Coordinates of C-alpha atoms and ligand atoms in Angstrom, one line a residue:
X1 CA -17.2 33.1 -16.5
X2 CA -15.4 30.9 -18.8
X3 CA -18.0 27.9 -18.6
X4 CA -16.7 25.2 -20.8
X5 CA -18.6 21.8 -22.0
X6 CA -17.4 18.0 -22.1
X7 CA -13.6 18.5 -20.7
X8 CA -11.8 15.7 -19.6
X9 CA -11.0 15.4 -16.1
X10 CA -8.1 12.9 -16.2
X11 CA -5.6 15.9 -16.9
X12 CA -6.7 17.5 -13.7
X13 CA -6.1 14.4 -11.5
X14 CA -2.8 12.9 -10.0
X15 CA -4.1 9.4 -11.0
X16 CA -4.9 10.8 -14.6
X17 CA -8.2 8.8 -14.6
X18 CA -11.6 10.1 -15.1
X19 CA -14.1 10.8 -18.2
X20 CA -15.5 14.2 -19.1
X21 CA -17.2 17.1 -16.9
X22 CA -20.3 17.9 -18.8
X23 CA -19.5 21.4 -17.8
X24 CA -16.3 22.7 -16.2
X25 CA -15.3 26.2 -14.8
X26 CA -12.1 27.4 -13.7
X27 CA -12.5 30.0 -10.9
X28 CA -9.6 32.4 -10.3
X29 CA -11.4 34.6 -7.9
X30 CA -14.1 34.5 -5.1
X31 CA -16.6 36.2 -7.5
X32 CA -16.0 33.7 -10.0
X33 CA -17.0 30.9 -7.7
X34 CA -20.0 32.7 -6.4
X35 CA -21.2 33.2 -10.3
X36 CA -20.4 29.6 -10.8
X37 CA -22.3 28.6 -7.9
X38 CA -25.0 30.8 -8.9
X39 CA -25.2 29.4 -12.4
X40 CA -25.2 25.7 -11.3
X41 CA -28.3 26.5 -8.9
X42 CA -30.3 28.2 -11.6
X43 CA -29.8 25.4 -13.9
X44 CA -30.0 22.8 -11.2
X45 CA -26.7 21.1 -11.8
X46 CA -24.6 19.1 -9.4
X47 CA -21.5 20.7 -8.6
X48 CA -18.2 19.1 -7.6
X49 CA -15.5 21.4 -6.3
X50 CA -12.0 20.5 -7.5
X51 CA -8.7 21.5 -5.9
X52 CA -5.5 19.7 -6.8
X53 CA -6.8 16.3 -8.0
X54 CA -4.6 14.4 -5.6
X55 CA -7.1 12.8 -3.6
X56 CA -10.1 12.3 -6.1
X57 CA -11.2 9.4 -8.7
X58 CA -13.7 10.4 -11.2
X59 CA -15.8 8.0 -13.0
X60 CA -14.9 6.9 -16.5
X61 CA -18.5 7.9 -17.5
X62 CA -17.4 11.5 -16.2
X63 CA -19.3 13.8 -14.2
X64 CA -22.6 15.0 -15.5
X65 CA -22.7 18.2 -13.5
X66 CA -20.6 21.3 -13.0
X67 CA -16.7 20.8 -12.1
X68 CA -15.7 23.9 -10.5
X69 CA -12.2 24.3 -10.5
X70 CA -10.8 26.2 -7.6
X71 CA -7.7 28.3 -9.0
X72 CA -7.6 31.2 -6.4
X73 CA -4.2 32.4 -6.0
X74 CA -2.9 29.5 -8.3
X75 CA -0.3 32.1 -9.8
X76 CA 1.7 34.2 -7.2
X77 CA -1.3 33.6 -4.5
X78 CA 0.9 33.2 -1.5
X79 CA 1.6 35.9 0.8
X80 CA 4.3 35.5 3.2
X81 CA 4.5 37.8 6.0
X82 CA 7.4 39.8 7.4
X83 CA 10.8 38.0 7.5
X84 CA 11.7 39.2 10.7
X85 CA 8.4 38.5 12.6
X86 CA 8.9 36.1 15.2
X87 CA 5.7 34.3 14.5
X88 CA 5.2 35.4 10.6
X89 CA 2.0 34.4 8.6
X90 CA 1.4 33.0 5.4
X91 CA -1.7 33.7 3.6
X92 CA -2.4 31.7 0.4
X93 CA -5.5 31.4 -2.1
X94 CA -7.0 27.9 -2.1
X95 CA -5.9 27.3 -5.6
X96 CA -2.1 27.9 -4.5
X97 CA 0.3 24.9 -5.0
X98 CA 0.8 23.4 -1.4
X99 CA 4.5 22.6 -1.9
X100 CA 5.2 25.9 -3.3
X101 CA 4.0 27.4 0.2
X102 CA 6.1 24.8 2.0
X103 CA 9.2 25.4 0.0
X104 CA 8.8 29.3 0.3
X105 CA 8.3 28.8 4.3
X106 CA 11.5 26.8 4.3
X107 CA 13.5 29.1 2.4
X108 CA 13.0 31.7 4.7
X109 CA 13.9 29.4 7.6
X110 CA 10.5 29.5 9.3
X111 CA 9.4 26.6 11.2
X112 CA 6.2 24.4 11.3
X113 CA 5.3 23.0 7.7
X114 CA 8.7 21.2 6.9
X115 CA 7.6 17.7 7.5
X116 CA 4.8 18.3 5.0
X117 CA 7.0 18.9 2.1
X118 CA 6.3 17.4 -1.3
X119 CA 2.7 16.4 -0.5
X120 CA 0.7 17.1 -4.0
X121 CA -2.5 19.1 -4.2
X122 CA -3.5 22.8 -3.7
X123 CA -3.6 24.8 -0.3
X124 CA -7.5 24.6 -0.3
X125 CA -7.4 20.8 0.3
X126 CA -5.1 20.8 3.5
X127 CA -7.7 21.7 6.0
X128 CA -10.3 19.4 4.9
X129 CA -8.4 16.3 6.1
X130 CA -5.9 18.0 8.5
X131 CA -3.2 17.1 6.2
X132 CA -0.2 15.4 8.1
X133 CA 2.6 13.6 7.8
X134 CA 6.1 12.3 9.5
X135 CA 4.4 13.9 13.0
X136 CA 3.4 17.2 11.7
X137 CA -0.3 18.3 10.9
X138 CA -1.6 21.3 9.6
X139 CA -3.6 21.9 12.5
X140 CA -0.8 23.0 14.5
X141 CA -0.1 25.9 12.2
X142 CA -3.5 26.9 10.6
X143 CA -5.1 30.0 12.3
X144 CA -8.0 30.8 9.9
X145 CA -9.6 29.3 6.9
X146 CA -12.3 31.6 4.6
X147 CA -14.9 29.5 3.1
X148 CA -18.0 30.4 0.9
X149 CA -20.9 28.5 1.9
X150 CA -22.3 27.0 -1.1
X151 CA -26.0 27.2 -0.4
X152 CA -26.3 30.5 1.0
X153 CA -23.1 32.4 -0.5
X154 CA -22.1 33.6 2.6
X155 CA -18.4 34.0 3.6
X156 CA -17.4 32.3 7.0
X157 CA -14.3 32.2 8.7
X158 CA -13.2 29.3 10.8
X159 CA -10.4 29.3 13.6
X160 CA -8.2 26.2 13.8
X161 CA -10.4 25.4 16.9
X162 CA -13.5 25.8 15.0
X163 CA -12.3 23.6 12.2
X164 CA -12.8 20.7 14.9
X165 CA -9.4 19.0 13.5
X166 CA -8.8 15.2 14.4
X167 CA -6.4 12.8 13.0
X168 CA -6.7 13.4 9.2
X169 CA -10.2 14.8 10.0
X170 CA -11.9 18.0 10.4
X171 CA -15.7 19.3 10.3
X172 CA -15.3 19.8 6.6
X173 CA -15.2 15.9 6.3
X174 CA -18.1 15.2 8.8
X175 CA -21.2 17.7 9.8
X176 CA -19.9 20.1 7.1
X177 CA -19.1 17.6 4.3
X178 CA -19.6 19.3 1.0
X179 CA -20.8 22.7 2.5
X180 CA -18.3 24.9 1.8
X181 CA -15.8 26.1 -0.7
X182 CA -12.3 27.0 0.8
X183 CA -11.2 30.7 -0.5
X184 CA -8.0 30.9 1.5
X185 CA -6.0 29.7 4.4
X186 CA -3.8 31.6 6.9
X187 CA -1.0 29.8 8.7
X188 CA 1.3 31.3 11.6
X189 CA 4.7 29.6 11.4
X190 CA 7.6 30.2 14.0
X191 CA 11.4 32.2 13.3
X192 CA 14.5 30.8 14.9
X193 CA 12.8 27.7 16.2
X194 CA 14.4 24.1 15.7
X195 CA 12.3 22.0 14.0
X196 CA 10.7 19.0 16.4
X197 CA 11.7 15.7 14.6
X198 CA 9.5 13.2 16.4
X199 CA 9.0 10.3 13.8
X200 CA 11.4 7.6 14.1
X201 CA 11.7 7.2 10.5
X202 CA 12.4 10.7 9.4
X203 CA 14.7 11.2 12.7
X204 CA 16.8 8.4 11.6
X205 CA 16.9 9.8 7.9
X206 CA 17.9 13.1 9.1
X207 CA 20.7 11.8 11.3
X208 CA 22.1 10.0 8.6
X209 CA 21.9 13.3 6.5
X210 CA 23.4 15.8 8.9
X211 CA 23.5 17.0 12.1
X212 CA 20.3 18.6 13.8
X213 CA 21.5 19.8 17.0
X214 CA 24.6 21.6 15.5
X215 CA 22.7 23.3 12.8
X216 CA 21.1 26.8 13.4
X217 CA 17.1 26.5 13.1
X218 CA 16.9 27.7 9.5
X219 CA 19.3 25.2 8.4
X220 CA 17.9 22.5 10.4
X221 CA 14.5 23.4 8.6
X222 CA 15.9 22.9 5.5
X223 CA 17.6 19.7 6.0
X224 CA 14.3 18.3 7.3
X225 CA 12.6 19.5 4.2
X226 CA 15.5 17.9 2.0
X227 CA 15.3 14.5 3.9
X228 CA 11.3 14.3 3.6
X229 CA 11.5 15.0 -0.1
X230 CA 14.0 12.3 -0.3
X231 CA 12.0 9.5 1.9
X232 CA 8.9 10.6 -0.1
X233 CA 10.7 10.2 -3.4
X234 CA 11.9 6.8 -2.4
X235 CA 8.3 5.8 -1.9
X236 CA 7.0 7.3 -5.0
X237 CA 5.2 9.9 -2.8
X238 CA 5.8 13.2 -4.7
X239 CA 4.8 13.8 -8.3
X240 CA 7.4 12.8 -11.0
X241 CA 6.1 12.3 -14.8
X242 CA 9.2 9.9 -15.1
X243 CA 8.0 7.7 -12.3
X244 CA 5.3 5.3 -13.3
X245 CA 4.4 4.4 -9.4
X246 CA 3.8 8.2 -9.0
X247 CA 0.6 8.0 -11.2
X248 CA -1.5 7.7 -7.8
X249 CA -3.6 9.4 -5.3
X250 CA -1.1 8.9 -2.7
X251 CA -2.4 6.8 0.3
X252 CA -5.3 4.8 -1.1
X253 CA -6.5 3.8 2.2
X254 CA -6.5 5.2 5.6
X255 CA -4.7 3.7 8.8
X256 CA -7.2 2.2 10.9
X257 CA -7.5 3.3 14.8
X258 CA -9.0 0.5 16.6
X259 CA -10.1 0.4 20.4
X260 CA -7.7 -1.8 22.4
X261 CA -10.3 -4.3 22.5
X262 CA -10.6 -4.5 18.8
X263 CA -6.8 -4.7 18.6
X264 CA -6.6 -7.5 21.1
X265 CA -9.3 -9.5 18.8
X266 CA -7.0 -8.6 15.8
X267 CA -4.0 -10.2 17.2
X268 CA -5.7 -13.1 18.4
X269 CA -7.1 -13.7 14.7
X270 CA -3.6 -13.0 13.1
X271 CA -1.8 -15.5 15.5
X272 CA -4.6 -18.0 15.6
X273 CA -4.6 -18.3 11.6
X274 CA -0.9 -19.0 11.6
X275 CA 0.4 -15.2 11.3
X276 CA 4.0 -15.0 12.7
X277 CA 5.5 -11.9 14.4
X278 CA 3.7 -8.7 16.2
X279 CA 1.3 -6.5 14.4
X280 CA 2.9 -3.1 14.0
X281 CA 0.8 -0.8 15.8
X282 CA 1.1 2.8 17.5
X283 CA -0.7 4.3 20.3
X284 CA -3.3 7.1 19.2
X285 CA -4.8 8.4 22.3
X286 CA -6.8 5.6 24.0
X287 CA -6.6 3.8 20.8
X288 CA -4.2 2.0 18.6
X289 CA -3.1 2.8 15.0
X290 CA -2.3 0.0 12.8
X291 CA -0.6 0.7 9.4
X292 CA -3.0 -0.1 6.4
X293 CA -0.2 -1.0 4.4
X294 CA 0.7 -3.8 6.4
X295 CA -2.8 -5.2 6.3
X296 CA -2.9 -4.9 2.5
X297 CA 0.1 -6.6 2.2
X298 CA -0.8 -9.4 4.7
X299 CA -3.9 -9.7 2.7
X300 CA -1.9 -10.7 -0.5
X301 CA -1.9 -7.1 -2.1
X302 CA 2.0 -6.7 -2.0
X303 CA 4.0 -4.0 -3.7
X304 CA 3.8 -4.3 -7.4
X305 CA 0.6 -6.5 -7.5
X306 CA -1.1 -5.8 -10.7
X307 CA -4.6 -6.5 -12.1
X308 CA -5.2 -5.2 -15.5
X309 CA -4.5 -1.6 -16.0
X310 CA -4.3 -0.8 -12.2
X311 CA -1.7 -2.2 -9.5
X312 CA -0.2 -1.6 -6.5
X313 CA 2.7 0.7 -6.2
X314 CA 6.0 -0.8 -6.1
X315 CA 7.4 1.0 -3.8
X316 CA 4.2 1.5 -1.3
X317 CA 1.5 -0.9 -0.5
X318 CA -0.8 1.8 0.5
X319 CA -0.7 3.8 -3.1
X320 CA -2.7 2.2 -5.8
X321 CA -1.3 3.2 -9.4
X322 CA -3.0 3.8 -12.7
X323 CA -0.9 1.4 -15.1
X324 CA -2.5 2.7 -18.1
X325 CA -6.0 1.4 -17.3
X326 CA -9.4 2.8 -16.3
X327 CA -11.1 4.3 -13.0
X328 CA -13.6 1.1 -13.2
X329 CA -10.3 -1.1 -13.0
X330 CA -8.6 0.9 -10.1
X331 CA -11.7 1.1 -8.3
X332 CA -12.4 -3.0 -8.7
X333 CA -8.7 -3.5 -7.3
X334 CA -9.5 -1.1 -4.4
X335 CA -12.6 -3.4 -3.6
X336 CA -10.7 -6.5 -4.0
X337 CA -8.1 -5.2 -1.3
X338 CA -10.9 -4.0 1.0
X339 CA -12.7 -7.6 0.6
X340 CA -9.2 -9.0 1.0
X341 CA -8.6 -7.1 4.1
X342 CA -11.9 -7.7 5.6
X343 CA -11.6 -11.3 5.1
X344 CA -8.3 -12.0 6.5
X345 CA -8.5 -9.5 9.4
X346 CA -12.2 -8.5 9.5
X347 CA -11.4 -4.9 9.4
X348 CA -13.0 -2.7 6.9
X349 CA -10.6 0.0 5.3
X350 CA -11.9 3.1 4.5
X351 CA -10.9 4.9 1.3
X352 CA -9.1 8.2 1.5
X353 CA -9.8 9.7 -1.9
X354 CA -13.2 10.8 -3.0
X355 CA -14.8 8.7 -5.5
X356 CA -17.2 10.9 -7.8
X357 CA -19.6 9.0 -10.1
Ligands
LIG401 P1 4.5 5.0 7.1 O1 5.7 5.7 7.8 O2 4.9 3.9 6.7 O3 3.5 4.7 8.4 C1 2.4 4.1 8.2 C2 1.7 4.1 9.5 O4 2.2 4.0 10.7 C3 1.0 5.5 9.6 O5 -0.2 5.4 10.3 C4 1.8 6.1 10.5 O6 1.1 7.1 11.6 C5 2.3 4.9 11.6 N1 3.6 5.3 12.2 C6 4.7 4.9 11.7 N2 5.6 5.4 12.7 C7 5.1 5.6 13.8 C8 5.3 5.9 15.0 N3 6.7 6.2 15.3 N4 4.7 6.7 15.9 C9 3.1 6.9 15.7 N5 2.8 6.2 14.2 C10 3.6 5.9 13.4 O7 3.6 6.1 6.3 P2 3.7 6.5 4.9 O8 2.9 5.8 4.2 O9 5.2 6.3 4.3 O10 3.5 8.3 5.1 C11 4.8 8.9 5.4 C12 3.8 9.9 6.5 O11 3.2 10.8 5.3 C13 2.8 9.3 7.6 O12 3.0 10.3 8.4 C14 1.4 9.4 6.9 O13 0.3 9.5 7.7 C15 1.6 10.8 6.0 N6 0.7 10.6 4.7 C16 -0.3 11.6 5.1 C17 -1.3 11.6 4.0 C18 -2.4 12.6 4.3 O14 -2.6 13.4 4.9 N7 -3.6 12.3 3.4 C19 -1.3 10.7 2.8 C20 0.0 9.9 2.7 C21 1.0 9.9 3.7 P3 0.8 8.4 11.0 O15 -0.1 8.3 9.9 O16 0.3 9.2 12.1 O17 2.0 9.2 10.5

């Protein structure tokens, strides 16, 4: 175990923010994770488990315990199943790069994760919030997740059903929050199956780029990936060192899902306070999903808004960007936005990234 001291956390996050970890250990195997957890328990150190760093804000003061960086399978840690299988499997260590997995699946012409192209972060983070985009989510292809119980050091495997997935949600965010370290993930994809493009924004963009109907399934999958990457790039939602808007944690706020009664109240409030036009909304079962970006902009925090060293991305109102400032500045901006949305609409936005103090 290579235990290091006072390691700056900023380079391990896509926001590039955060002070030092008192202790930091990179774990490339299950046994290293076990050793790190045992060490932390013996020394009564709080532990933070870090994956790809795409969904975390570390405080400027850093973290006074042990940061356990999961690097299992980071190098060559993705096992692609038989090319010819009808339902090929992919297994990957938690530390493997998510988009490398997606690229490998798409290169093989396999269907099931193409809409999840270009999402920053590691494989191990994907089941936690049931990562999804453009009408597809990991719950549709995941078959198992192997985890290590942080307290008992027992191994446990969960099926997709046992993960209790919901919209950007799973048991790992709720009743088992903080309990497990994800070790590896197995997905099952499909071969010779046309991709389903349900999301209108994506469907329109794919149609402009080429014809899905005329394409063989493997080519259609590639076209969808290319289109998703282009869409994400246009919103600065892919990692790009040259793009100042990309120094973010992706979406900073969850899209609120309201009961029909709460949505009616929201509409009433919007119109009675001079709001013009309809509030964009989408059915989510019996409830209504409202784009958080719309609320943020209507509360006055428009794209490109800047406050000190933090700002709202010039390309997407849901992404907060580090403009050379501090975590404190970024979190202050997040709080100002939450207060603004609460004041204007009566809705409390939930932050998506984990804030670690
Ligand atoms: P967007 O397309 O601007 O959409 C904003 C919101 O409107 C989302 O809640 C989205 O739902 C909803 N929406 C838009 N069109 C819809 C439709 N036809 N039917 C149902 N709902 C619709 O979103 P964006 O911020 O640019 O992100 C693009 C995609 O990446 C979205 O799917 C978004 O959820 C996803 N994303 C996911 C994560 C994550 O998993 N943590 C982070 C960032 C972005 P959905 O959220 O259900 O798509």
